[in-house]
Amino acid sequence: ATETANLVYMREEEKLARDVYITLYQTWSLPVFDNIAASEETHTTQVEDMLEKYRVTDPVVDDTVGVFVDPHLASLYTTLVDQGSASSQAALYVGAAIEEIDMIDLQEAIDATDNADIKQLYENLMAGSRNHLRAYVGQIENLGIVYEAQYLTQEEVDAIVDAPVERGGHRR
């Protein structure tokens, strides 16, 4: 039951990231949002494939940007878009926050599964989130701002940012 709930939540959480990035790209035209939105589209499809494999009902019944079954994620979408609409800098911080939150949720899901294929999916998504965090922090630091962790510890963020971009494993 926990694995099912985690898969369902992860499907919509990946969609949340995609939808926020699509919306913030439309607002600010920063290529980082367009690039990462495309990656999130791949991630949400990978989770959808896992739902199909295990015959779990897909929560994404309407793939329209900003539409969610989970009321918490629907509310979070609105909050994040509002925050990211304040300035392009605020938008970059929203992107970084989403990736930090994703990593926390993914680690909890990894710890709660004993299925190797689900664990591999989550580890691939985690690598993607680390890469995305690197991209957002890089954009923030290009503005001359020292990035401060929002949800992870500063040590965790620094270790991620200081590590090289990760490749492989999550491509079809």
JSON list of N, CA and C in Angstrom, two decimals, residues 103-152:
[
{"chain": "A", "resi": 103, "resn": "MET", "atom": "N", "xyz": [13.85, 15.57, -3.75]},
{"chain": "A", "resi": 103, "resn": "MET", "atom": "CA", "xyz": [14.87, 14.66, -3.23]},
{"chain": "A", "resi": 103, "resn": "MET", "atom": "C", "xyz": [14.49, 14.09, -1.87]},
{"chain": "A", "resi": 104, "resn": "ILE", "atom": "N", "xyz": [13.90, 14.90, -1.04]},
{"chain": "A", "resi": 104, "resn": "ILE", "atom": "CA", "xyz": [13.45, 14.41, 0.28]},
{"chain": "A", "resi": 104, "resn": "ILE", "atom": "C", "xyz": [12.37, 13.35, 0.09]},
{"chain": "A", "resi": 105, "resn": "ASP", "atom": "N", "xyz": [11.38, 13.66, -0.77]},
{"chain": "A", "resi": 105, "resn": "ASP", "atom": "CA", "xyz": [10.29, 12.70, -1.01]},
{"chain": "A", "resi": 105, "resn": "ASP", "atom": "C", "xyz": [10.80, 11.43, -1.68]},
{"chain": "A", "resi": 106, "resn": "LEU", "atom": "N", "xyz": [11.72, 11.58, -2.63]},
{"chain": "A", "resi": 106, "resn": "LEU", "atom": "CA", "xyz": [12.26, 10.40, -3.30]},
{"chain": "A", "resi": 106, "resn": "LEU", "atom": "C", "xyz": [13.04, 9.52, -2.34]},
{"chain": "A", "resi": 107, "resn": "GLN", "atom": "N", "xyz": [13.82, 10.12, -1.43]},
{"chain": "A", "resi": 107, "resn": "GLN", "atom": "CA", "xyz": [14.56, 9.30, -0.47]},
{"chain": "A", "resi": 107, "resn": "GLN", "atom": "C", "xyz": [13.61, 8.52, 0.44]},
{"chain": "A", "resi": 108, "resn": "GLU", "atom": "N", "xyz": [12.53, 9.17, 0.86]},
{"chain": "A", "resi": 108, "resn": "GLU", "atom": "CA", "xyz": [11.52, 8.46, 1.68]},
{"chain": "A", "resi": 108, "resn": "GLU", "atom": "C", "xyz": [10.92, 7.31, 0.89]},
{"chain": "A", "resi": 109, "resn": "ALA", "atom": "N", "xyz": [10.65, 7.52, -0.41]},
{"chain": "A", "resi": 109, "resn": "ALA", "atom": "CA", "xyz": [10.07, 6.46, -1.24]},
{"chain": "A", "resi": 109, "resn": "ALA", "atom": "C", "xyz": [11.08, 5.33, -1.47]},
{"chain": "A", "resi": 110, "resn": "ILE", "atom": "N", "xyz": [12.35, 5.69, -1.66]},
{"chain": "A", "resi": 110, "resn": "ILE", "atom": "CA", "xyz": [13.40, 4.67, -1.83]},
{"chain": "A", "resi": 110, "resn": "ILE", "atom": "C", "xyz": [13.48, 3.81, -0.57]},
{"chain": "A", "resi": 111, "resn": "ASP", "atom": "N", "xyz": [13.45, 4.47, 0.58]},
{"chain": "A", "resi": 111, "resn": "ASP", "atom": "CA", "xyz": [13.55, 3.74, 1.86]},
{"chain": "A", "resi": 111, "resn": "ASP", "atom": "C", "xyz": [12.34, 2.84, 2.12]},
{"chain": "A", "resi": 112, "resn": "ALA", "atom": "N", "xyz": [11.22, 3.14, 1.47]},
{"chain": "A", "resi": 112, "resn": "ALA", "atom": "CA", "xyz": [9.98, 2.41, 1.73]},
{"chain": "A", "resi": 112, "resn": "ALA", "atom": "C", "xyz": [9.69, 1.31, 0.71]},
{"chain": "A", "resi": 113, "resn": "THR", "atom": "N", "xyz": [10.59, 1.10, -0.25]},
{"chain": "A", "resi": 113, "resn": "THR", "atom": "CA", "xyz": [10.32, 0.07, -1.25]},
{"chain": "A", "resi": 113, "resn": "THR", "atom": "C", "xyz": [11.36, -1.05, -1.18]},
{"chain": "A", "resi": 114, "resn": "ASP", "atom": "N", "xyz": [10.90, -2.24, -1.52]},
{"chain": "A", "resi": 114, "resn": "ASP", "atom": "CA", "xyz": [11.83, -3.35, -1.64]},
{"chain": "A", "resi": 114, "resn": "ASP", "atom": "C", "xyz": [11.80, -3.91, -3.07]},
{"chain": "A", "resi": 115, "resn": "ASN", "atom": "N", "xyz": [11.10, -3.22, -3.96]},
{"chain": "A", "resi": 115, "resn": "ASN", "atom": "CA", "xyz": [11.07, -3.62, -5.37]},
{"chain": "A", "resi": 115, "resn": "ASN", "atom": "C", "xyz": [12.24, -2.96, -6.09]},
{"chain": "A", "resi": 116, "resn": "ALA", "atom": "N", "xyz": [13.10, -3.78, -6.67]},
{"chain": "A", "resi": 116, "resn": "ALA", "atom": "CA", "xyz": [14.31, -3.26, -7.32]},
{"chain": "A", "resi": 116, "resn": "ALA", "atom": "C", "xyz": [14.00, -2.30, -8.45]},
{"chain": "A", "resi": 117, "resn": "ASP", "atom": "N", "xyz": [12.96, -2.59, -9.23]},
{"chain": "A", "resi": 117, "resn": "ASP", "atom": "CA", "xyz": [12.66, -1.72, -10.38]},
{"chain": "A", "resi": 117, "resn": "ASP", "atom": "C", "xyz": [12.13, -0.36, -9.92]},
{"chain": "A", "resi": 118, "resn": "ILE", "atom": "N", "xyz": [11.33, -0.35, -8.88]},
{"chain": "A", "resi": 118, "resn": "ILE", "atom": "CA", "xyz": [10.82, 0.91, -8.35]},
{"chain": "A", "resi": 118, "resn": "ILE", "atom": "C", "xyz": [11.96, 1.71, -7.72]},
{"chain": "A", "resi": 119, "resn": "LYS", "atom": "N", "xyz": [12.80, 1.02, -6.98]},
{"chain": "A", "resi": 119, "resn": "LYS", "atom": "CA", "xyz": [13.96, 1.68, -6.37]},
{"chain": "A", "resi": 119, "resn": "LYS", "atom": "C", "xyz": [14.85, 2.29, -7.45]},
{"chain": "A", "resi": 120, "resn": "GLN", "atom": "N", "xyz": [15.09, 1.56, -8.54]},
{"chain": "A", "resi": 120, "resn": "GLN", "atom": "CA", "xyz": [15.91, 2.08, -9.65]},
{"chain": "A", "resi": 120, "resn": "GLN", "atom": "C", "xyz": [15.27, 3.32, -10.27]},
{"chain": "A", "resi": 121, "resn": "LEU", "atom": "N", "xyz": [13.96, 3.28, -10.47]},
{"chain": "A", "resi": 121, "resn": "LEU", "atom": "CA", "xyz": [13.24, 4.45, -10.99]},
{"chain": "A", "resi": 121, "resn": "LEU", "atom": "C", "xyz": [13.47, 5.66, -10.09]},
{"chain": "A", "resi": 122, "resn": "TYR", "atom": "N", "xyz": [13.28, 5.48, -8.80]},
{"chain": "A", "resi": 122, "resn": "TYR", "atom": "CA", "xyz": [13.44, 6.59, -7.86]},
{"chain": "A", "resi": 122, "resn": "TYR", "atom": "C", "xyz": [14.88, 7.09, -7.82]},
{"chain": "A", "resi": 123, "resn": "GLU", "atom": "N", "xyz": [15.84, 6.18, -7.91]},
{"chain": "A", "resi": 123, "resn": "GLU", "atom": "CA", "xyz": [17.24, 6.61, -7.92]},
{"chain": "A", "resi": 123, "resn": "GLU", "atom": "C", "xyz": [17.57, 7.40, -9.18]},
{"chain": "A", "resi": 124, "resn": "ASN", "atom": "N", "xyz": [16.98, 7.01, -10.31]},
{"chain": "A", "resi": 124, "resn": "ASN", "atom": "CA", "xyz": [17.16, 7.78, -11.54]},
{"chain": "A", "resi": 124, "resn": "ASN", "atom": "C", "xyz": [16.52, 9.16, -11.42]},
{"chain": "A", "resi": 125, "resn": "LEU", "atom": "N", "xyz": [15.33, 9.21, -10.83]},
{"chain": "A", "resi": 125, "resn": "LEU", "atom": "CA", "xyz": [14.67, 10.51, -10.62]},
{"chain": "A", "resi": 125, "resn": "LEU", "atom": "C", "xyz": [15.49, 11.38, -9.67]},
{"chain": "A", "resi": 126, "resn": "MET", "atom": "N", "xyz": [16.09, 10.75, -8.68]},
{"chain": "A", "resi": 126, "resn": "MET", "atom": "CA", "xyz": [16.92, 11.47, -7.72]},
{"chain": "A", "resi": 126, "resn": "MET", "atom": "C", "xyz": [18.13, 12.09, -8.44]},
{"chain": "A", "resi": 127, "resn": "ALA", "atom": "N", "xyz": [18.76, 11.33, -9.32]},
{"chain": "A", "resi": 127, "resn": "ALA", "atom": "CA", "xyz": [19.89, 11.87, -10.08]},
{"chain": "A", "resi": 127, "resn": "ALA", "atom": "C", "xyz": [19.44, 13.06, -10.92]},
{"chain": "A", "resi": 128, "resn": "GLY", "atom": "N", "xyz": [18.27, 12.95, -11.51]},
{"chain": "A", "resi": 128, "resn": "GLY", "atom": "CA", "xyz": [17.72, 14.08, -12.28]},
{"chain": "A", "resi": 128, "resn": "GLY", "atom": "C", "xyz": [17.50, 15.29, -11.40]},
{"chain": "A", "resi": 129, "resn": "SER", "atom": "N", "xyz": [16.95, 15.09, -10.21]},
{"chain": "A", "resi": 129, "resn": "SER", "atom": "CA", "xyz": [16.72, 16.21, -9.29]},
{"chain": "A", "resi": 129, "resn": "SER", "atom": "C", "xyz": [18.03, 16.86, -8.86]},
{"chain": "A", "resi": 130, "resn": "ARG", "atom": "N", "xyz": [19.05, 16.04, -8.64]},
{"chain": "A", "resi": 130, "resn": "ARG", "atom": "CA", "xyz": [20.36, 16.62, -8.29]},
{"chain": "A", "resi": 130, "resn": "ARG", "atom": "C", "xyz": [20.88, 17.48, -9.44]},
{"chain": "A", "resi": 131, "resn": "ASN", "atom": "N", "xyz": [20.74, 16.99, -10.67]},
{"chain": "A", "resi": 131, "resn": "ASN", "atom": "CA", "xyz": [21.17, 17.77, -11.83]},
{"chain": "A", "resi": 131, "resn": "ASN", "atom": "C", "xyz": [20.37, 19.06, -11.95]},
{"chain": "A", "resi": 132, "resn": "HIS", "atom": "N", "xyz": [19.08, 18.97, -11.73]},
{"chain": "A", "resi": 132, "resn": "HIS", "atom": "CA", "xyz": [18.23, 20.16, -11.82]},
{"chain": "A", "resi": 132, "resn": "HIS", "atom": "C", "xyz": [18.59, 21.18, -10.75]},
{"chain": "A", "resi": 133, "resn": "LEU", "atom": "N", "xyz": [18.85, 20.70, -9.54]},
{"chain": "A", "resi": 133, "resn": "LEU", "atom": "CA", "xyz": [19.27, 21.60, -8.47]},
{"chain": "A", "resi": 133, "resn": "LEU", "atom": "C", "xyz": [20.57, 22.30, -8.85]},
{"chain": "A", "resi": 134, "resn": "ARG", "atom": "N", "xyz": [21.51, 21.53, -9.42]},
{"chain": "A", "resi": 134, "resn": "ARG", "atom": "CA", "xyz": [22.77, 22.13, -9.87]},
{"chain": "A", "resi": 134, "resn": "ARG", "atom": "C", "xyz": [22.50, 23.26, -10.87]},
{"chain": "A", "resi": 135, "resn": "ALA", "atom": "N", "xyz": [21.57, 23.02, -11.78]},
{"chain": "A", "resi": 135, "resn": "ALA", "atom": "CA", "xyz": [21.26, 24.02, -12.82]},
{"chain": "A", "resi": 135, "resn": "ALA", "atom": "C", "xyz": [20.67, 25.28, -12.20]},
{"chain": "A", "resi": 136, "resn": "TYR", "atom": "N", "xyz": [19.71, 25.12, -11.30]},
{"chain": "A", "resi": 136, "resn": "TYR", "atom": "CA", "xyz": [19.08, 26.29, -10.68]},
{"chain": "A", "resi": 136, "resn": "TYR", "atom": "C", "xyz": [20.07, 27.05, -9.81]},
{"chain": "A", "resi": 137, "resn": "VAL", "atom": "N", "xyz": [20.85, 26.34, -9.01]},
{"chain": "A", "resi": 137, "resn": "VAL", "atom": "CA", "xyz": [21.84, 27.00, -8.16]},
{"chain": "A", "resi": 137, "resn": "VAL", "atom": "C", "xyz": [22.87, 27.71, -9.04]},
{"chain": "A", "resi": 138, "resn": "GLY", "atom": "N", "xyz": [23.27, 27.09, -10.13]},
{"chain": "A", "resi": 138, "resn": "GLY", "atom": "CA", "xyz": [24.21, 27.74, -11.05]},
{"chain": "A", "resi": 138, "resn": "GLY", "atom": "C", "xyz": [23.65, 29.05, -11.59]},
{"chain": "A", "resi": 139, "resn": "GLN", "atom": "N", "xyz": [22.37, 29.05, -11.94]},
{"chain": "A", "resi": 139, "resn": "GLN", "atom": "CA", "xyz": [21.73, 30.27, -12.45]},
{"chain": "A", "resi": 139, "resn": "GLN", "atom": "C", "xyz": [21.69, 31.36, -11.36]},
{"chain": "A", "resi": 140, "resn": "ILE", "atom": "N", "xyz": [21.37, 30.93, -10.14]},
{"chain": "A", "resi": 140, "resn": "ILE", "atom": "CA", "xyz": [21.32, 31.87, -9.02]},
{"chain": "A", "resi": 140, "resn": "ILE", "atom": "C", "xyz": [22.70, 32.45, -8.75]},
{"chain": "A", "resi": 141, "resn": "GLU", "atom": "N", "xyz": [23.71, 31.58, -8.73]},
{"chain": "A", "resi": 141, "resn": "GLU", "atom": "CA", "xyz": [25.07, 32.04, -8.46]},
{"chain": "A", "resi": 141, "resn": "GLU", "atom": "C", "xyz": [25.61, 32.92, -9.58]},
{"chain": "A", "resi": 142, "resn": "ASN", "atom": "N", "xyz": [25.12, 32.71, -10.81]},
{"chain": "A", "resi": 142, "resn": "ASN", "atom": "CA", "xyz": [25.49, 33.60, -11.92]},
{"chain": "A", "resi": 142, "resn": "ASN", "atom": "C", "xyz": [24.99, 35.02, -11.70]},
{"chain": "A", "resi": 143, "resn": "LEU", "atom": "N", "xyz": [24.00, 35.17, -10.84]},
{"chain": "A", "resi": 143, "resn": "LEU", "atom": "CA", "xyz": [23.49, 36.50, -10.48]},
{"chain": "A", "resi": 143, "resn": "LEU", "atom": "C", "xyz": [24.32, 37.14, -9.37]},
{"chain": "A", "resi": 144, "resn": "GLY", "atom": "N", "xyz": [25.35, 36.41, -8.91]},
{"chain": "A", "resi": 144, "resn": "GLY", "atom": "CA", "xyz": [26.19, 36.93, -7.84]},
{"chain": "A", "resi": 144, "resn": "GLY", "atom": "C", "xyz": [25.64, 36.68, -6.45]},
{"chain": "A", "resi": 145, "resn": "ILE", "atom": "N", "xyz": [24.71, 35.72, -6.35]},
{"chain": "A", "resi": 145, "resn": "ILE", "atom": "CA", "xyz": [24.06, 35.41, -5.08]},
{"chain": "A", "resi": 145, "resn": "ILE", "atom": "C", "xyz": [24.55, 34.04, -4.60]},
{"chain": "A", "resi": 146, "resn": "VAL", "atom": "N", "xyz": [24.87, 33.96, -3.31]},
{"chain": "A", "resi": 146, "resn": "VAL", "atom": "CA", "xyz": [25.24, 32.68, -2.72]},
{"chain": "A", "resi": 146, "resn": "VAL", "atom": "C", "xyz": [23.94, 31.97, -2.35]},
{"chain": "A", "resi": 147, "resn": "TYR", "atom": "N", "xyz": [23.74, 30.77, -2.92]},
{"chain": "A", "resi": 147, "resn": "TYR", "atom": "CA", "xyz": [22.51, 30.02, -2.68]},
{"chain": "A", "resi": 147, "resn": "TYR", "atom": "C", "xyz": [22.50, 29.42, -1.28]},
{"chain": "A", "resi": 148, "resn": "GLU", "atom": "N", "xyz": [21.40, 29.60, -0.58]},
{"chain": "A", "resi": 148, "resn": "GLU", "atom": "CA", "xyz": [21.20, 28.98, 0.73]},
{"chain": "A", "resi": 148, "resn": "GLU", "atom": "C", "xyz": [20.13, 27.92, 0.63]},
{"chain": "A", "resi": 149, "resn": "ALA", "atom": "N", "xyz": [20.44, 26.74, 1.16]},
{"chain": "A", "resi": 149, "resn": "ALA", "atom": "CA", "xyz": [19.51, 25.61, 1.12]},
{"chain": "A", "resi": 149, "resn": "ALA", "atom": "C", "xyz": [18.17, 26.01, 1.72]},
{"chain": "A", "resi": 150, "resn": "GLN", "atom": "N", "xyz": [17.10, 25.44, 1.13]},
{"chain": "A", "resi": 150, "resn": "GLN", "atom": "CA", "xyz": [15.75, 25.75, 1.59]},
{"chain": "A", "resi": 150, "resn": "GLN", "atom": "C", "xyz": [15.11, 24.60, 2.36]},
{"chain": "A", "resi": 151, "resn": "TYR", "atom": "N", "xyz": [15.39, 23.36, 1.97]},
{"chain": "A", "resi": 151, "resn": "TYR", "atom": "CA", "xyz": [14.77, 22.20, 2.62]},
{"chain": "A", "resi": 151, "resn": "TYR", "atom": "C", "xyz": [15.80, 21.15, 3.03]},
{"chain": "A", "resi": 152, "resn": "LEU", "atom": "N", "xyz": [16.81, 20.95, 2.21]},
{"chain": "A", "resi": 152, "resn": "LEU", "atom": "CA", "xyz": [17.91, 20.07, 2.57]},
{"chain": "A", "resi": 152, "resn": "LEU", "atom": "C", "xyz": [18.86, 20.85, 3.48]}
]
